Structures are given as structure tokens and as C-alpha cells.
Tab-separated table of C-alpha atoms in Angstrom:
chain	number	residue	atom	x	y	z
C	1	MET	CA	-23.154	-9.616	-20.758
C	2	ILE	CA	-22.946	-5.833	-20.456
C	3	GLY	CA	-19.599	-4.289	-19.580
C	4	ILE	CA	-17.778	-1.001	-19.268
C	5	ASN	CA	-15.674	0.737	-21.910
C	6	GLU	CA	-12.142	-0.390	-21.028
C	7	ASP	CA	-10.341	2.081	-23.288
C	8	ARG	CA	-12.324	5.082	-22.065
C	9	LEU	CA	-11.613	4.228	-18.429
C	10	TRP	CA	-7.892	3.797	-19.102
C	11	LYS	CA	-7.686	7.003	-21.154
C	12	ARG	CA	-9.267	8.929	-18.277
C	13	LEU	CA	-6.870	7.391	-15.740
C	14	MET	CA	-3.896	8.377	-17.889
C	15	GLU	CA	-5.234	11.898	-18.456
C	16	MET	CA	-5.831	12.465	-14.734
C	17	SER	CA	-2.343	11.132	-13.979
C	18	GLN	CA	-0.887	14.077	-15.894
C	19	VAL	CA	-2.379	16.427	-13.306
C	20	GLY	CA	0.441	16.608	-10.772
C	21	GLY	CA	2.392	13.982	-12.696
C	22	THR	CA	5.990	13.437	-11.553
C	23	ALA	CA	9.178	12.769	-13.519
C	24	ASN	CA	9.286	9.234	-12.070
C	25	GLY	CA	5.868	8.327	-13.433
C	26	GLY	CA	3.884	8.937	-10.260
C	27	VAL	CA	1.563	11.656	-9.021
C	28	CYS	CA	1.897	14.542	-6.555
C	29	ARG	CA	-1.650	15.816	-6.150
C	30	VAL	CA	-1.613	16.562	-2.437
C	31	THR	CA	-4.914	17.755	-1.003
C	32	LEU	CA	-5.923	21.415	-1.358
C	33	THR	CA	-2.939	22.295	-3.543
C	34	GLU	CA	-3.155	23.825	-7.007
C	35	GLU	CA	-2.719	20.337	-8.485
C	36	ASP	CA	-5.631	19.074	-6.392
C	37	LYS	CA	-7.763	21.960	-7.667
C	38	GLN	CA	-6.863	21.100	-11.271
C	39	GLY	CA	-7.823	17.459	-10.713
C	40	ARG	CA	-11.126	18.475	-9.138
C	41	ASP	CA	-11.911	20.885	-11.986
C	42	LEU	CA	-11.255	18.199	-14.594
C	43	PHE	CA	-13.367	15.644	-12.723
C	44	ILE	CA	-16.326	18.015	-12.463
C	45	GLU	CA	-16.035	18.827	-16.173
C	46	TRP	CA	-16.262	15.112	-16.999
C	47	CYS	CA	-19.208	14.602	-14.634
C	48	LYS	CA	-21.183	17.419	-16.230
C	49	GLU	CA	-20.422	16.054	-19.691
C	50	ALA	CA	-21.921	12.768	-18.470
C	51	GLY	CA	-25.145	14.584	-17.555
C	52	CYS	CA	-24.656	14.616	-13.778
C	53	SER	CA	-25.688	17.386	-11.450
C	54	VAL	CA	-22.836	18.421	-9.136
C	55	GLU	CA	-22.826	19.621	-5.519
C	56	ILE	CA	-19.880	20.545	-3.280
C	57	ASP	CA	-20.226	20.398	0.495
C	58	GLN	CA	-18.496	22.439	3.199
C	59	MET	CA	-15.560	19.992	3.307
C	60	GLY	CA	-15.022	20.190	-0.445
C	61	ASN	CA	-16.469	16.718	-1.041
C	62	ILE	CA	-17.796	16.529	-4.610
C	63	PHE	CA	-21.097	14.734	-5.292
C	64	ALA	CA	-22.163	14.046	-8.896
C	65	LYS	CA	-25.666	12.583	-9.256
C	66	ARG	CA	-27.208	10.625	-12.133
C	67	ALA	CA	-30.988	10.674	-11.903
C	68	GLY	CA	-32.975	7.459	-11.509
C	69	LYS	CA	-36.532	6.594	-12.452
C	70	ASP	CA	-37.648	7.580	-8.964
C	71	ASN	CA	-35.459	10.274	-7.463
C	72	SER	CA	-37.272	10.016	-4.146
C	73	LEU	CA	-35.552	6.654	-3.622
C	74	LEU	CA	-32.238	6.481	-1.778
C	75	PRO	CA	-29.236	6.736	-4.130
C	76	VAL	CA	-26.542	4.116	-4.521
C	77	MET	CA	-23.175	5.800	-3.978
C	78	VAL	CA	-19.838	4.979	-5.619
C	79	GLY	CA	-16.498	6.743	-5.427
C	80	SER	CA	-13.223	7.272	-3.593
C	81	HIS	CA	-10.683	10.159	-3.587
C	82	LEU	CA	-8.510	12.172	-5.976
C	83	ASP	CA	-5.802	13.412	-3.585
C	84	SER	CA	-2.448	11.635	-3.478
C	85	GLN	CA	0.673	11.210	-1.407
C	86	PRO	CA	3.585	13.567	-2.246
C	87	THR	CA	5.210	10.664	-4.109
C	88	GLY	CA	2.047	8.734	-4.898
C	89	GLY	CA	0.940	6.516	-7.746
C	90	LYS	CA	-1.558	6.924	-10.581
C	91	TYR	CA	-4.281	4.660	-9.204
C	92	ASP	CA	-4.648	5.015	-5.421
C	93	GLY	CA	-8.106	6.550	-4.914
C	94	VAL	CA	-8.502	7.941	-8.409
C	95	LEU	CA	-9.342	4.483	-9.813
C	96	GLY	CA	-12.453	4.337	-7.614
C	97	VAL	CA	-13.562	7.818	-8.648
C	98	LEU	CA	-13.081	7.330	-12.383
C	99	ALA	CA	-14.481	3.786	-12.273
C	100	GLY	CA	-17.632	5.271	-10.749
C	101	LEU	CA	-17.766	7.795	-13.590
C	102	GLU	CA	-17.278	4.964	-16.079
C	103	VAL	CA	-20.229	3.079	-14.551
C	104	ILE	CA	-22.404	6.161	-15.122
C	105	GLU	CA	-21.156	6.613	-18.694
C	106	THR	CA	-21.721	2.933	-19.480
C	107	LEU	CA	-25.315	3.211	-18.265
C	108	ASN	CA	-25.693	6.319	-20.438
C	109	ASP	CA	-24.330	4.437	-23.467
C	110	LEU	CA	-26.732	1.533	-22.891
C	111	GLU	CA	-29.638	3.875	-22.095
C	112	ILE	CA	-30.236	2.085	-18.805
C	113	ILE	CA	-32.095	4.151	-16.220
C	114	THR	CA	-31.858	2.615	-12.751
C	115	GLU	CA	-34.749	2.777	-10.295
C	116	HIS	CA	-32.543	4.529	-7.742
C	117	PRO	CA	-30.322	7.527	-8.489
C	118	ILE	CA	-26.575	6.878	-8.582
C	119	GLU	CA	-24.276	9.315	-6.825
C	120	LEU	CA	-20.541	9.554	-7.434
C	121	VAL	CA	-18.340	11.066	-4.717
C	122	SER	CA	-14.772	12.299	-4.454
C	123	TRP	CA	-13.767	12.745	-0.798
C	124	THR	CA	-11.393	15.475	0.406
C	125	ASN	CA	-8.100	14.640	2.189
C	126	GLU	CA	-8.421	10.876	2.307
C	127	GLU	CA	-4.656	10.450	2.402
C	128	GLY	CA	-3.924	12.607	5.434
C	129	ALA	CA	-0.569	13.414	3.822
C	130	ARG	CA	-0.967	17.141	4.407
C	131	PHE	CA	-3.626	17.373	7.110
C	132	SER	CA	-3.947	14.714	9.813
C	133	PRO	CA	-5.920	12.576	10.435
C	134	ALA	CA	-6.558	10.680	7.230
C	135	MET	CA	-10.111	10.268	5.885
C	136	ILE	CA	-11.150	13.391	7.756
C	137	SER	CA	-13.862	14.519	5.325
C	138	SER	CA	-15.675	11.196	5.282
C	139	GLY	CA	-15.195	11.294	9.059
C	140	VAL	CA	-17.002	14.640	9.266
C	141	PHE	CA	-19.678	13.215	6.955
C	142	ALA	CA	-20.187	10.326	9.389
C	143	LYS	CA	-20.099	12.689	12.414
C	144	GLU	CA	-16.868	11.189	13.754
C	145	PHE	CA	-15.295	14.677	13.646
C	146	SER	CA	-16.827	18.120	13.839
C	147	LEU	CA	-16.552	20.557	10.951
C	148	GLU	CA	-14.740	22.997	13.230
C	149	TYR	CA	-12.176	20.350	14.191
C	150	ALA	CA	-11.528	19.580	10.522
C	151	TYR	CA	-11.155	23.235	9.579
C	152	SER	CA	-8.627	23.721	12.402
C	153	ARG	CA	-6.201	21.019	11.206
C	154	LYS	CA	-2.795	22.446	10.312
C	155	ASP	CA	-0.191	21.305	7.825
C	156	LYS	CA	3.546	21.384	8.580
C	157	ASP	CA	3.660	25.053	7.572
C	158	GLY	CA	0.883	25.972	9.999
C	159	LEU	CA	-1.725	26.519	7.268
C	160	LEU	CA	-5.306	25.651	8.214
C	161	LEU	CA	-7.383	23.124	6.268
C	162	GLY	CA	-10.406	25.433	6.252
C	163	GLN	CA	-8.431	28.347	4.842
C	164	GLU	CA	-6.735	26.218	2.187
C	165	LEU	CA	-10.112	24.767	1.167
C	166	GLU	CA	-11.371	28.288	0.620
C	167	LYS	CA	-8.162	29.293	-1.163
C	168	ILE	CA	-8.663	26.754	-3.961
C	169	GLY	CA	-12.371	27.613	-4.248
C	170	TYR	CA	-13.760	24.337	-2.954
C	171	LYS	CA	-15.292	25.350	0.364
C	172	GLY	CA	-18.833	24.568	-0.669
C	173	SER	CA	-22.089	25.633	0.943
C	174	VAL	CA	-23.861	22.261	1.178
C	175	PRO	CA	-23.912	20.925	4.784
C	176	VAL	CA	-21.686	17.898	5.386
C	177	GLY	CA	-23.528	14.617	5.953
C	178	ASN	CA	-27.209	13.837	6.409
C	179	ARG	CA	-27.252	12.289	2.920
C	180	PRO	CA	-28.722	8.779	3.303
C	181	TYR	CA	-27.845	6.051	0.813
C	182	LYS	CA	-29.245	2.641	-0.018
C	183	ALA	CA	-25.726	1.286	-0.501
C	184	THR	CA	-22.153	2.445	-1.045
C	185	PHE	CA	-19.380	0.789	-3.069
C	186	GLU	CA	-15.715	1.759	-3.327
C	187	LEU	CA	-13.347	0.229	-5.869
C	188	HIS	CA	-9.674	0.508	-4.894
C	189	ILE	CA	-6.302	-1.038	-5.583
C	190	GLU	CA	-5.390	-3.552	-2.874
C	191	GLN	CA	-2.194	-1.715	-1.817
C	192	GLY	CA	-0.796	-5.090	-0.779
C	193	PRO	CA	0.591	-8.242	-2.425
C	194	ILE	CA	-2.097	-10.846	-1.677
C	195	LEU	CA	-4.254	-10.751	-4.836
C	196	GLU	CA	-1.222	-10.780	-7.116
C	197	ALA	CA	0.365	-13.655	-5.182
C	198	GLU	CA	-2.879	-15.645	-5.327
C	199	GLN	CA	-3.377	-14.770	-9.021
C	200	LYS	CA	-6.815	-13.260	-8.408
C	201	SER	CA	-8.221	-10.339	-10.385
C	202	VAL	CA	-10.773	-9.219	-7.802
C	203	GLY	CA	-10.872	-8.938	-4.030
C	204	ILE	CA	-14.268	-9.189	-2.329
C	205	VAL	CA	-13.585	-7.018	0.714
C	206	THR	CA	-15.464	-8.104	3.829
C	207	GLY	CA	-14.052	-5.512	6.231
C	208	VAL	CA	-11.137	-3.290	7.250
C	209	GLN	CA	-8.426	-3.731	9.848
C	210	GLY	CA	-8.566	-1.633	12.981
C	211	ILE	CA	-5.883	1.036	13.320
C	212	ARG	CA	-4.273	2.800	16.267
C	213	TRP	CA	-1.845	5.668	15.714
C	214	TYR	CA	0.518	6.813	18.464
C	215	ASP	CA	3.180	9.433	19.007
C	216	LEU	CA	6.060	8.372	21.306
C	217	THR	CA	8.170	11.186	22.774
C	218	PHE	CA	11.488	10.121	24.345
C	219	GLN	CA	12.939	12.737	26.725
C	220	GLY	CA	16.715	12.574	27.116
C	221	GLN	CA	19.355	15.215	27.668
C	222	GLU	CA	21.367	17.116	25.095
C	223	THR	CA	25.114	16.921	25.558
C	224	HIS	CA	28.309	17.090	23.522
C	225	ALA	CA	29.136	13.909	21.591
C	226	GLY	CA	32.851	14.002	22.492
C	227	PRO	CA	33.378	14.798	26.169
C	228	SER	CA	30.360	12.855	27.509
C	229	PRO	CA	31.094	9.136	28.223
C	230	MET	CA	28.420	6.684	27.069
C	231	GLY	CA	27.470	5.605	30.565
C	232	TYR	CA	26.727	9.162	31.695
C	233	ARG	CA	24.364	9.995	28.892
C	234	LYS	CA	20.567	10.127	28.768
C	235	ASP	CA	20.514	9.107	25.107
C	236	PRO	CA	16.945	8.592	23.790
C	237	VAL	CA	18.088	6.912	20.583
C	238	LYS	CA	20.113	4.252	22.409
C	239	GLU	CA	17.272	3.514	24.844
C	240	MET	CA	14.667	3.489	22.066
C	241	LEU	CA	16.192	0.597	20.132
C	242	PRO	CA	15.405	-2.337	22.473
C	243	LEU	CA	11.934	-0.924	23.144
C	244	LEU	CA	11.103	-0.827	19.435
C	245	THR	CA	12.368	-4.391	19.082
C	246	ARG	CA	9.904	-5.444	21.796
C	247	ILE	CA	7.101	-3.664	19.945
C	248	TYR	CA	7.982	-5.378	16.658
C	249	ASN	CA	7.757	-8.688	18.541
C	250	PHE	CA	3.986	-8.106	18.777
C	251	GLU	CA	3.857	-9.988	15.466
C	252	GLU	CA	4.845	-13.170	17.294
C	253	GLU	CA	2.486	-12.510	20.185
C	254	PHE	CA	-0.599	-11.468	18.219
C	255	GLY	CA	-0.206	-13.494	15.040
C	256	LYS	CA	0.272	-12.988	11.323
C	257	HIS	CA	-2.602	-10.491	11.045
C	258	ALA	CA	-0.836	-7.997	13.352
C	259	ARG	CA	0.821	-5.024	11.658
C	260	ILE	CA	3.475	-2.869	13.355
C	261	THR	CA	4.982	0.154	11.599
C	262	ILE	CA	7.450	2.807	12.742
C	263	GLY	CA	6.968	5.449	10.077
C	264	ASN	CA	8.913	8.482	11.254
C	265	LEU	CA	11.718	9.271	13.725
C	266	ILE	CA	12.833	12.827	14.450
C	267	ALA	CA	15.759	13.585	16.764
C	268	SER	CA	16.060	17.043	18.246
C	269	PRO	CA	18.067	19.231	17.893
C	270	GLY	CA	19.181	17.000	15.026
C	271	VAL	CA	22.875	17.886	15.125
C	272	ARG	CA	25.578	15.374	14.202
C	273	ASN	CA	27.792	15.968	17.261
C	274	THR	CA	25.076	16.374	19.919
C	275	VAL	CA	23.264	13.653	21.833
C	276	PRO	CA	19.548	14.358	21.175
C	277	GLY	CA	17.511	15.806	23.999
C	278	GLU	CA	14.271	14.567	22.488
C	279	LEU	CA	13.211	11.871	20.041
C	280	ASN	CA	9.775	11.726	18.428
C	281	VAL	CA	8.600	8.409	16.957
C	282	THR	CA	5.356	7.558	15.154
C	283	LEU	CA	3.794	4.126	15.660
C	284	ASP	CA	1.006	2.474	13.639
C	285	LEU	CA	-0.611	-0.711	15.031
C	286	ARG	CA	-3.245	-2.660	13.047
C	287	HIS	CA	-5.295	-5.821	13.425
C	288	PRO	CA	-8.604	-7.023	11.932
C	289	ASP	CA	-9.814	-8.320	15.319
C	290	THR	CA	-11.050	-5.804	17.903
C	291	ASP	CA	-9.973	-7.842	20.935
C	292	SER	CA	-6.497	-8.420	19.523
C	293	LEU	CA	-6.008	-4.747	18.706
C	294	THR	CA	-7.133	-3.836	22.233
C	295	ALA	CA	-4.677	-6.372	23.646
C	296	MET	CA	-1.892	-4.846	21.545
C	297	ASP	CA	-2.750	-1.437	22.974
C	298	LEU	CA	-2.601	-2.763	26.544
C	299	ALA	CA	0.690	-4.557	25.858
C	300	LEU	CA	2.167	-1.343	24.462
C	301	LYS	CA	1.118	0.667	27.519
C	302	LYS	CA	2.613	-1.973	29.819
C	303	LEU	CA	5.912	-1.862	27.905
C	304	ILE	CA	6.060	1.919	28.191
C	305	SER	CA	5.205	1.834	31.907
C	306	ASN	CA	7.959	-0.698	32.632
C	307	PHE	CA	10.408	1.285	30.501
C	308	ASN	CA	9.747	4.470	32.476
C	309	LYS	CA	10.325	2.654	35.781
C	310	THR	CA	13.759	1.379	34.807
C	311	LYS	CA	15.337	3.902	32.417
C	312	LYS	CA	16.864	7.358	32.818
C	313	VAL	CA	15.166	8.362	29.582
C	314	GLN	CA	11.368	8.747	29.882
C	315	VAL	CA	8.725	8.107	27.229
C	316	GLU	CA	5.376	9.809	26.784
C	317	LEU	CA	2.805	7.805	24.816
C	318	ASP	CA	-0.016	9.659	23.066
C	319	GLN	CA	-2.672	7.863	21.041
C	320	ILE	CA	-3.713	10.320	18.336
C	321	TRP	CA	-6.179	8.202	16.324
C	322	TYR	CA	-8.219	5.031	16.629
C	323	SER	CA	-10.247	3.441	13.833
C	324	GLU	CA	-12.018	0.316	15.007
C	325	PRO	CA	-12.102	-2.869	12.884
C	326	ILE	CA	-14.995	-2.759	10.415
C	327	ARG	CA	-17.211	-5.514	9.049
C	328	PHE	CA	-18.949	-4.482	5.847
C	329	ASP	CA	-22.670	-4.865	5.151
C	330	ASP	CA	-23.693	-8.429	4.244
C	331	LYS	CA	-26.028	-7.362	1.433
C	332	CYS	CA	-23.406	-5.124	-0.181
C	333	VAL	CA	-20.750	-7.835	0.104
C	334	SER	CA	-23.221	-10.293	-1.431
C	335	ALA	CA	-23.835	-7.919	-4.349
C	336	VAL	CA	-20.084	-7.888	-5.061
C	337	ARG	CA	-19.965	-11.670	-4.678
C	338	ASP	CA	-22.894	-12.055	-7.107
C	339	ALA	CA	-21.229	-9.770	-9.645
C	340	VAL	CA	-17.994	-11.774	-9.499
C	341	ALA	CA	-19.922	-15.042	-9.979
C	342	LYS	CA	-21.921	-13.632	-12.899
C	343	LEU	CA	-18.770	-12.399	-14.629
C	344	ASP	CA	-16.763	-15.519	-13.716
C	345	TYR	CA	-13.652	-13.620	-12.646
C	346	PRO	CA	-10.946	-15.191	-10.428
C	347	ALA	CA	-11.580	-13.692	-6.990
C	348	MET	CA	-11.082	-14.168	-3.268
C	349	GLU	CA	-12.400	-12.656	-0.053
C	350	LEU	CA	-10.076	-10.597	2.120
C	351	VAL	CA	-9.919	-7.894	4.789
C	352	SER	CA	-8.422	-4.522	3.887
C	353	GLY	CA	-5.152	-3.742	5.592
C	354	ALA	CA	-5.427	-0.022	4.817
C	355	GLY	CA	-7.912	2.552	5.999
C	356	HIS	CA	-10.341	3.967	3.422
C	357	ASP	CA	-13.226	6.422	3.384
C	358	SER	CA	-15.495	3.378	3.416
C	359	VAL	CA	-14.508	2.861	7.060
C	360	TYR	CA	-16.402	5.965	8.149
C	361	ILE	CA	-19.118	5.712	5.510
C	362	SER	CA	-19.941	2.192	6.724
C	363	LYS	CA	-21.128	3.797	9.979
C	364	VAL	CA	-23.894	5.704	8.167
C	365	SER	CA	-24.576	3.614	5.049
C	366	PRO	CA	-24.502	-0.060	4.026
C	367	THR	CA	-21.054	-0.358	2.451
C	368	SER	CA	-18.619	-2.699	0.755
C	369	MET	CA	-15.380	-2.476	-1.212
C	370	ILE	CA	-13.854	-4.116	-4.271
C	371	PHE	CA	-10.099	-4.566	-4.686
C	372	ILE	CA	-7.940	-5.206	-7.716
C	373	PRO	CA	-4.266	-6.236	-7.534
C	374	CYS	CA	-1.365	-3.812	-7.808
C	375	GLU	CA	2.083	-4.878	-8.976
C	376	LYS	CA	4.263	-6.218	-6.138
C	377	GLY	CA	1.774	-4.749	-3.676
C	378	LEU	CA	3.364	-1.299	-4.096
C	379	SER	CA	1.305	1.779	-3.255
C	380	HIS	CA	2.081	5.249	-1.851
C	381	ASN	CA	4.915	4.922	-4.341
C	382	GLU	CA	5.570	6.421	-7.774
C	383	LYS	CA	6.114	2.888	-9.111
C	384	GLU	CA	2.556	1.886	-8.183
C	385	ASN	CA	1.156	-0.065	-11.158
C	386	ILE	CA	-1.904	-2.059	-12.204
C	387	GLU	CA	-2.916	-4.067	-15.254
C	388	LYS	CA	-5.475	-2.556	-17.617
C	389	LYS	CA	-7.338	-5.883	-17.592
C	390	ASP	CA	-7.703	-5.785	-13.811
C	391	ALA	CA	-9.043	-2.220	-13.895
C	392	PHE	CA	-11.565	-3.375	-16.502
C	393	GLN	CA	-12.662	-6.395	-14.497
C	394	GLY	CA	-12.865	-4.527	-11.187
C	395	THR	CA	-14.989	-1.807	-12.769
C	396	ASN	CA	-17.252	-4.409	-14.345
C	397	VAL	CA	-17.791	-5.917	-10.898
C	398	LEU	CA	-18.617	-2.430	-9.608
C	399	LEU	CA	-21.105	-1.936	-12.466
C	400	HIS	CA	-22.977	-5.191	-11.789
C	401	ALA	CA	-22.975	-4.738	-8.003
C	402	VAL	CA	-24.454	-1.256	-8.459
C	403	LEU	CA	-27.078	-2.541	-10.912
C	404	GLU	CA	-28.168	-5.273	-8.500
C	405	LEU	CA	-29.032	-2.772	-5.777
C	406	ALA	CA	-29.940	0.285	-7.855
C	407	CYS	CA	-32.500	-1.628	-9.889
C	408	GLU	CA	-34.427	-3.157	-6.966
């Protein structure tokens, strides 16, 4: 049974982890920073050494192509992203990119030429850590966002995505999108605890949870913390607490697949001895079922409406992003399933709880994903960790899934 070079893959992962490596063993390779540029440069160097031709589109997405026997046939695409969270781990995204490179190098070693070309991609700004929303480049690729909208995104310092892309030299000339594919596969760490808990080495991913992001703005009234009695105040923090408890209770109402996350709270003016005049709260709702996620949205709006009718503090609700639940392509999922069966690895089927570039790509190409476990389910964390064996097995599954469809 053919397989990838485990040591080469691991060596590459460790070498890339030094680019933006942190003292705590993680990675800070935030998109369109100097560290991101260094990671991109190294990746392109490796791709060219593997005999790939390289193109960069107007969003800085990097495409490395290995020729097939018939280059008029649609390519099979593999890949993920190289950018990280500010305190990210070594494997989130980069595993899928370097596993795709390892698939190409393994085929080179074995002198196997597939019927279809194979194209390896690294997407720009998957994380959304610097420029919101996440997955914006694959979103432009799939025509979910315009190029102008993407270029106009600002980071917290007011810097524009388009300008920063140009600054690091990765604002390419190739138009974004209109690149058809026969199939697309993305290998990724699970970023959750299920595979490890079930003692499975591979996750056969059948789809992705839907996601709704909201900003909640509570309008109160600034006043001195000492002279103002509690009953006279319009305190947004005090009024927020029972409302957030009601939102967290969505888990009981909508079942174990519901996800509710309050990720950031900012009180303004943010002074110890002043009641805040404004409170900004981020809310992330997720569910794999479209109807349930819609019902959660309606329940949230009803809660906010009732709150505003009865409280002195008022809340403005703004939905800033919606990614609908995704079901991956049956043929691509079957190719992953077949690869797992052929290799006889312990595996299970599951739905991704996190968003990935495959969400948008699935709208324009048949797509599936492969997961491997990460220790304690930790991700977006410098302690993120995987087993070398699992990286090997996941990449082998990727190799055989690609071969099944690229050799037809």
C-alpha cells in the first residue's frame, strides 16, 4: 500500500512553525504581516522545488499546480491556509497546506502521474483574526464577497486589507475565482475533542455547522460610581447579565448541537469608577441544522425586543455574518470513506463545528474535508498539539482520496 513520507511531512511542519514561532511553543503568523510573508515565501520555495508552477491571485491566494497526463481536465484541489491566530498553534490550517504538498511530493517519488492535474492552494486570511470576516478570500473566490469589499476591510489600526496585501508583495494579478475543479479536499485538525474522546484517528467530515455572528450594543448612561445609587443607574453591565443567561439557555431549547459563545465584551469608557455608558458584546451562534439555526436567530430577536420594552438600558442587535450549514459532496465524502476503508484506520463521521475555507469552496466545487484529532480539543491556542501518527494517517487518507478522483 503506497503512503506518504511521515518524516518529511513532520520536518516541514516543524520548520514552518519556526516562522512566527512564539516562546510558548505556538505560532503568531497573523495574515499580511511580515511573518505571514515569510511563511508564504517558504511555501512557494518548497512548491517550486517539487516541480509545481505557482500563481498568485488578486487576494494573495497561492495556487501551486502539478501537471497531469491531460491538463485540459479539471484539477483536483487540496489545501488550507497558512495564517494563524495571534496566539495560535502549529497545525491549524498549515497541516492541510503541507499535507497537500506532501501528497504531491509522494506522487513525485513514486513517479505517479495522475490523469487530472493536482492544484495546491493556500488561502489568505482564513482566520479573520486581523481582518473580519473570516474566510474572506475563499469567499471572494466563491463570489460571496466582492473584491472591493475585501480590499476595504480594516484592522484595529485602520489599515486596509488591500493595502497590506500590496505591502507584503502578495497582491497578485490573477483574477479571483473562475477556476473550476473536479473535486476539492481539505485536511484539518478537528479543533474539538470528539475524535480524541472516541479514540479515532480520522474524521470523515460530512458537512459544517451554520454560523451567525452578531454585535450587541447596550446603551446605558455614564455616571460616577460613588454618588449614584444603584436604583438610579442605567447600567448596561448589570442589565446584560440576565439577558446573556437567557441566551446561553438556548442549549437547552435547541439541543446538544447548539453552540453559544460570548467572545468579547468591551465597556466604554472603561474606567474603574464610572458606570459604563456603552457595552459592546460579540455573540456567535452555531448549529448544523438550518431550521434550528433560524429558530435560534428568531428567539434571539424576540429576547432583544422584549428586553427593550422593559428595561431602561436599550440594546441594538446587528448580525454581521451568516454562514449557512453546509453538506459536503457525496462523491467527495465517499472518496474519503473509501480511503479510510482501504487503509483500515479507526475513523468516524462527523460535522465540523468550525468554519473553514471549504464552506465557501463547496459552493463552487465538489468538496469534502478530513479531520485528525488534536490533544484535548485545543486549538486557537499555543498549546495546540497533534500526534505525528495522526498527521501521517490523515495525510495518507488525503493521498488516496485524491488518487481515486484524480485518476478517473
